[in-house]
Amino acid sequence: MNPESLARSLAQHPFCKDLTQGQNEFLAGCAKNARYEAGEYLVREGSLAESLFLVRAGSVAIESHIPGKGAVKVDTLAPGDILGWSVLLPPFRWHLDARALEPTLVFALDANCLRGKVQADHGFGYAFTLRLLAAASERLTHARLQQLDVYKAELG
Amino acid sequence: MDIWSLPRSRLGELIALLRARGYDVVGPTPRDGAIVYDSIESDAELPVGLGDEQSPGQYRVVPRDDGAVFGFAAGPGSFKRAFHVPEERLYRVQREGKTLRFVPEPVAPRKVALLGARGCDLSALRVLDRVLEGDRYRDERYAARRSEVLLIAVHCGSPSSTCFCSSMGTGPRAGGPWDLALTELTSGEHRFVVETGSPIGLALVRELGLLTASTLDKIHAAKVPVVAAQRITRRLEADGLGARLAKNLDHPRFAQVAERCLACANCTQVCPTCFCTTIEDFTDLDGAGAERRRRWDSCFNPEFSYIHGGPVRPSTRARYRQWMTHKLSSWHEQFGSSGCVGCGRCITWCPVGIDITEEARAIASAGTSEKAT
Amino acid sequence: MTDALLLESMEITRVRHETRDTFTFDLDARPRGGFRFAPGQFNMLYAFGLGEVPISISGDPLKPAVLTHTIRAVGPTTRGLEALKKGDGVGVRGPFGTPWPVDEAQGKDVIVVAGGIGLAPLRPAIYSMLSRRQAFGKLCIAYGARTPADILYEKEIERWRGRIDVDLEVTVDRGDPDWRGHTGVVTKLLRRFELTPESTVALLCGPEVMMRFASRELEGLGVPSARIYVSMERNMKCGVGSCGHCQLGPSFVCKDGPVYPLTKAEPLMGIREL
């Protein structure tokens, strides 16, 4: 994919909605396409956070490995979702595993490149961070509801 | 309309006449240190020469020196019990093979004459009628018991300190419809001034051969509820109260009153309009039959609001709020009137003397600024 | 003279075990000439000697010969019902309550959001819409369950999923290693459907907190709150607004609900312990 068409398809992703064309091209400078087969790990817990992923197609499970229970899924991501705010936050390491559940297409945004751009252009940095915050907030809201375990039977 | 005079000595004849006409006469009678309403057979069972002293959390029957028969205020019982009974079997359930058969418990037909109903009592019955007969749902058991009722009202001359009917527009003069309305006069010859409000009432007066009341007696009688109203000091500012309470459901006062409230449910038991019930199930010892019984329930019981997982209103604060705002606020939306008639029973019979008028005033006042806009 | 409290006996013709604690009864309504109800309404079911419970009707409103309820055994009465078998008699009275606004949804996109056993009261609405599918725009169903083992009506869900005129997504709060579907709460599914939000009708049923989260999410997507409907749960005992137990502010959930527009329910849901 040439840089122009990469920028164009990146702009279609919900994460990039309402970025200016300039900001979008700026961001595209860090992006590349990637494909993961079913069962393939996008990231492993503890490893260095080298990319932020924007899911384009397929689905991704967020898992944690619990001895005796195996890989426990805590969330699944679908097209439009993002993976990896660890890229901006020290110690830049993943907290959980992420594994493709089916053939999955993503934009992988290079972590070092992103950090550099966010530093270099604070206008862009603000727009980018706000999106990251929105995604984090949504994820946290859902996690809290999930934690409430609202369907549990209260035996009387 | 003529006004009649019934000598005190002939009150027993009225009761006898009603009984002869097939009415079960339900009137006031002293029992267990209180004046309650129950079936009576003669005027000897009435609370002759008895009055009461009431204040928040206090009730005492006291002797009167004028021999008055209706010289007391609302007691712990109300006429509600006669129609919306505290406990009854709804139906029996029989197993027939694998199927169940439900056999409704019939309501025995009964003509009832309520003797001595005050303005608050009559208003309370009208409120209950609306809830149990006048809405989309009709409680057939209540309707059957209520179908043949003769109302003999008494214009109240003896309010207690917990009464606030005058601000609720329900007394002390008993608003109609009633069949007969009595005003008791004890000075001079002990007598009742009798008004008729229906053909049956008039027929009773004719049958007793009552004489018309003197002009002076009519004037004396008219003054009785007026003087009574002057003695009532407790008030509930009912105007717009429902809307103001509904805006203040998180008022801190609810938490304060909950510190005193014992959630004992006394207020709901004595209230003449509280209608909540529950149904309980019982199985015969041999397991072949069962029955379903309905009894009064109370929103103060924690299990009242139970849903899967626990009660919706675990705190006393929420339960007091439910009771009070139902009575004074949501009742308007549900049934087109206040659920309170100002009889003061909940104040008297609250073991810690919580006063609904005081609480409502405190909670509603936070919303008064909105009224001005 | 009809006594709303009087039960009638109906015979169980079929029992299906849906999940570990949930089962479905079919009752034979033919001897009484069928049982007519509107989607969203509930009945009171009586287990001999134990008592009554309010249970939503979960069957097809176009098949009045069979009266279907899906019940979760969590208390003494529901466990008593669970112990019954084909041929046994159950006490029934109803139907009570307000229905889902299926007619209002005609010509509009519809999103059905169900959580846990909340799918049961919505199933009659789904049947009703599928029976005249062309009368509606998109039909989207989002269903969240606790675990894969708690998913109700599994075969039926697969059939609906297979239809090209239905968009259906299922998610579970807790997956297991074999679970291939979504993990996470039902609310996160909502933005994945391609709806025309301003002309969408949303039908929500599940735990109150899930409905609060889901309605906020739908409002965020642009669905007007007047077209979001929720089904509320309170302690329904009489079914006709005379026993007082199910009051929610000024309304009786048994007769003014259980289905409310969000505009009416939201102020009531917002007050704690109301």
PDB file of N, CA and C in Angstrom, chain A residues 33-68:
ATOM      1  N   ASN A  33       0.401  -1.549   7.716  1.00  0.00           N
ATOM      2  CA  ASN A  33      -0.619  -2.592   7.776  1.00  0.00           C
ATOM      3  C   ASN A  33      -0.021  -3.865   8.331  1.00  0.00           C
ATOM      4  N   ALA A  34      -0.858  -4.603   9.038  1.00  0.00           N
ATOM      5  CA  ALA A  34      -0.385  -5.907   9.503  1.00  0.00           C
ATOM      6  C   ALA A  34      -1.547  -6.872   9.504  1.00  0.00           C
ATOM      7  N   ARG A  35      -1.221  -8.154   9.350  1.00  0.00           N
ATOM      8  CA  ARG A  35      -2.244  -9.189   9.326  1.00  0.00           C
ATOM      9  C   ARG A  35      -1.828 -10.283  10.290  1.00  0.00           C
ATOM     10  N   TYR A  36      -2.793 -10.765  11.080  1.00  0.00           N
ATOM     11  CA  TYR A  36      -2.531 -11.845  12.032  1.00  0.00           C
ATOM     12  C   TYR A  36      -3.479 -12.991  11.735  1.00  0.00           C
ATOM     13  N   GLU A  37      -2.939 -14.185  11.773  1.00  0.00           N
ATOM     14  CA  GLU A  37      -3.780 -15.357  11.543  1.00  0.00           C
ATOM     15  C   GLU A  37      -4.441 -15.758  12.867  1.00  0.00           C
ATOM     16  N   ALA A  38      -5.498 -16.548  12.755  1.00  0.00           N
ATOM     17  CA  ALA A  38      -6.208 -17.009  13.954  1.00  0.00           C
ATOM     18  C   ALA A  38      -5.220 -17.697  14.891  1.00  0.00           C
ATOM     19  N   GLY A  39      -5.227 -17.293  16.158  1.00  0.00           N
ATOM     20  CA  GLY A  39      -4.348 -17.904  17.147  1.00  0.00           C
ATOM     21  C   GLY A  39      -3.027 -17.172  17.315  1.00  0.00           C
ATOM     22  N   GLU A  40      -2.722 -16.296  16.389  1.00  0.00           N
ATOM     23  CA  GLU A  40      -1.446 -15.573  16.460  1.00  0.00           C
ATOM     24  C   GLU A  40      -1.545 -14.434  17.483  1.00  0.00           C
ATOM     25  N   TYR A  41      -0.479 -14.252  18.257  1.00  0.00           N
ATOM     26  CA  TYR A  41      -0.484 -13.195  19.269  1.00  0.00           C
ATOM     27  C   TYR A  41      -0.094 -11.854  18.653  1.00  0.00           C
ATOM     28  N   LEU A  42      -0.843 -10.826  18.946  1.00  0.00           N
ATOM     29  CA  LEU A  42      -0.437  -9.471  18.565  1.00  0.00           C
ATOM     30  C   LEU A  42       0.583  -8.957  19.575  1.00  0.00           C
ATOM     31  N   VAL A  43       0.302  -9.220  20.847  1.00  0.00           N
ATOM     32  CA  VAL A  43       1.232  -8.796  21.906  1.00  0.00           C
ATOM     33  C   VAL A  43       1.213  -9.851  22.997  1.00  0.00           C
ATOM     34  N   ARG A  44       2.291  -9.885  23.770  1.00  0.00           N
ATOM     35  CA  ARG A  44       2.389 -10.805  24.899  1.00  0.00           C
ATOM     36  C   ARG A  44       2.632  -9.999  26.161  1.00  0.00           C
ATOM     37  N   GLU A  45       1.973 -10.431  27.224  1.00  0.00           N
ATOM     38  CA  GLU A  45       2.113  -9.766  28.519  1.00  0.00           C
ATOM     39  C   GLU A  45       3.584  -9.625  28.891  1.00  0.00           C
ATOM     40  N   GLY A  46       3.977  -8.441  29.342  1.00  0.00           N
ATOM     41  CA  GLY A  46       5.339  -8.204  29.814  1.00  0.00           C
ATOM     42  C   GLY A  46       6.293  -7.733  28.742  1.00  0.00           C
ATOM     43  N   SER A  47       5.947  -7.990  27.474  1.00  0.00           N
ATOM     44  CA  SER A  47       6.875  -7.582  26.422  1.00  0.00           C
ATOM     45  C   SER A  47       6.732  -6.075  26.175  1.00  0.00           C
ATOM     46  N   LEU A  48       7.716  -5.552  25.427  1.00  0.00           N
ATOM     47  CA  LEU A  48       7.783  -4.120  25.191  1.00  0.00           C
ATOM     48  C   LEU A  48       6.625  -3.676  24.280  1.00  0.00           C
ATOM     49  N   ALA A  49       5.987  -2.577  24.626  1.00  0.00           N
ATOM     50  CA  ALA A  49       4.881  -2.062  23.823  1.00  0.00           C
ATOM     51  C   ALA A  49       5.462  -1.302  22.636  1.00  0.00           C
ATOM     52  N   GLU A  50       5.504  -1.966  21.515  1.00  0.00           N
ATOM     53  CA  GLU A  50       6.165  -1.364  20.348  1.00  0.00           C
ATOM     54  C   GLU A  50       5.194  -0.769  19.343  1.00  0.00           C
ATOM     55  N   SER A  51       3.891  -1.133  19.473  1.00  0.00           N
ATOM     56  CA  SER A  51       2.912  -0.598  18.517  1.00  0.00           C
ATOM     57  C   SER A  51       1.570  -0.345  19.210  1.00  0.00           C
ATOM     58  N   LEU A  52       0.860   0.618  18.643  1.00  0.00           N
ATOM     59  CA  LEU A  52      -0.553   0.787  18.978  1.00  0.00           C
ATOM     60  C   LEU A  52      -1.330   0.212  17.790  1.00  0.00           C
ATOM     61  N   PHE A  53      -2.333  -0.610  18.094  1.00  0.00           N
ATOM     62  CA  PHE A  53      -3.057  -1.275  17.010  1.00  0.00           C
ATOM     63  C   PHE A  53      -4.448  -0.682  16.831  1.00  0.00           C
ATOM     64  N   LEU A  54      -4.825  -0.431  15.611  1.00  0.00           N
ATOM     65  CA  LEU A  54      -6.205  -0.064  15.291  1.00  0.00           C
ATOM     66  C   LEU A  54      -6.784  -1.247  14.515  1.00  0.00           C
ATOM     67  N   VAL A  55      -7.798  -1.876  15.088  1.00  0.00           N
ATOM     68  CA  VAL A  55      -8.341  -3.079  14.461  1.00  0.00           C
ATOM     69  C   VAL A  55      -9.213  -2.686  13.263  1.00  0.00           C
ATOM     70  N   ARG A  56      -8.930  -3.296  12.122  1.00  0.00           N
ATOM     71  CA  ARG A  56      -9.680  -2.992  10.891  1.00  0.00           C
ATOM     72  C   ARG A  56     -10.671  -4.098  10.566  1.00  0.00           C
ATOM     73  N   ALA A  57     -10.260  -5.329  10.790  1.00  0.00           N
ATOM     74  CA  ALA A  57     -11.119  -6.463  10.457  1.00  0.00           C
ATOM     75  C   ALA A  57     -10.717  -7.629  11.352  1.00  0.00           C
ATOM     76  N   GLY A  58     -11.660  -8.545  11.600  1.00  0.00           N
ATOM     77  CA  GLY A  58     -11.370  -9.702  12.433  1.00  0.00           C
ATOM     78  C   GLY A  58     -11.729  -9.455  13.882  1.00  0.00           C
ATOM     79  N   SER A  59     -11.149 -10.223  14.766  1.00  0.00           N
ATOM     80  CA  SER A  59     -11.379  -9.980  16.192  1.00  0.00           C
ATOM     81  C   SER A  59     -10.172 -10.442  17.002  1.00  0.00           C
ATOM     82  N   VAL A  60     -10.022  -9.792  18.139  1.00  0.00           N
ATOM     83  CA  VAL A  60      -8.839 -10.000  18.977  1.00  0.00           C
ATOM     84  C   VAL A  60      -9.299 -10.232  20.406  1.00  0.00           C
ATOM     85  N   ALA A  61      -8.774 -11.267  21.040  1.00  0.00           N
ATOM     86  CA  ALA A  61      -9.109 -11.503  22.442  1.00  0.00           C
ATOM     87  C   ALA A  61      -8.025 -10.907  23.331  1.00  0.00           C
ATOM     88  N   ILE A  62      -8.454 -10.259  24.404  1.00  0.00           N
ATOM     89  CA  ILE A  62      -7.523  -9.800  25.429  1.00  0.00           C
ATOM     90  C   ILE A  62      -7.563 -10.867  26.508  1.00  0.00           C
ATOM     91  N   GLU A  63      -6.415 -11.398  26.841  1.00  0.00           N
ATOM     92  CA  GLU A  63      -6.386 -12.539  27.749  1.00  0.00           C
ATOM     93  C   GLU A  63      -5.333 -12.361  28.818  1.00  0.00           C
ATOM     94  N   SER A  64      -5.543 -13.117  29.886  1.00  0.00           N
ATOM     95  CA  SER A  64      -4.499 -13.210  30.896  1.00  0.00           C
ATOM     96  C   SER A  64      -4.332 -14.695  31.183  1.00  0.00           C
ATOM     97  N   HIS A  65      -3.114 -15.094  31.378  1.00  0.00           N
ATOM     98  CA  HIS A  65      -2.887 -16.513  31.633  1.00  0.00           C
ATOM     99  C   HIS A  65      -2.913 -16.751  33.134  1.00  0.00           C
ATOM    100  N   ILE A  66      -3.831 -17.614  33.563  1.00  0.00           N
ATOM    101  CA  ILE A  66      -3.931 -17.944  34.980  1.00  0.00           C
ATOM    102  C   ILE A  66      -3.520 -19.399  35.143  1.00  0.00           C
ATOM    103  N   PRO A  67      -2.477 -19.657  35.940  1.00  0.00           N
ATOM    104  CA  PRO A  67      -2.048 -21.051  36.106  1.00  0.00           C
ATOM    105  C   PRO A  67      -3.212 -21.921  36.554  1.00  0.00           C
ATOM    106  N   GLY A  68      -3.413 -23.027  35.905  1.00  0.00           N
ATOM    107  CA  GLY A  68      -4.501 -23.923  36.251  1.00  0.00           C
ATOM    108  C   GLY A  68      -5.764 -23.646  35.470  1.00  0.00           C
TER     109      GLY A  68
END
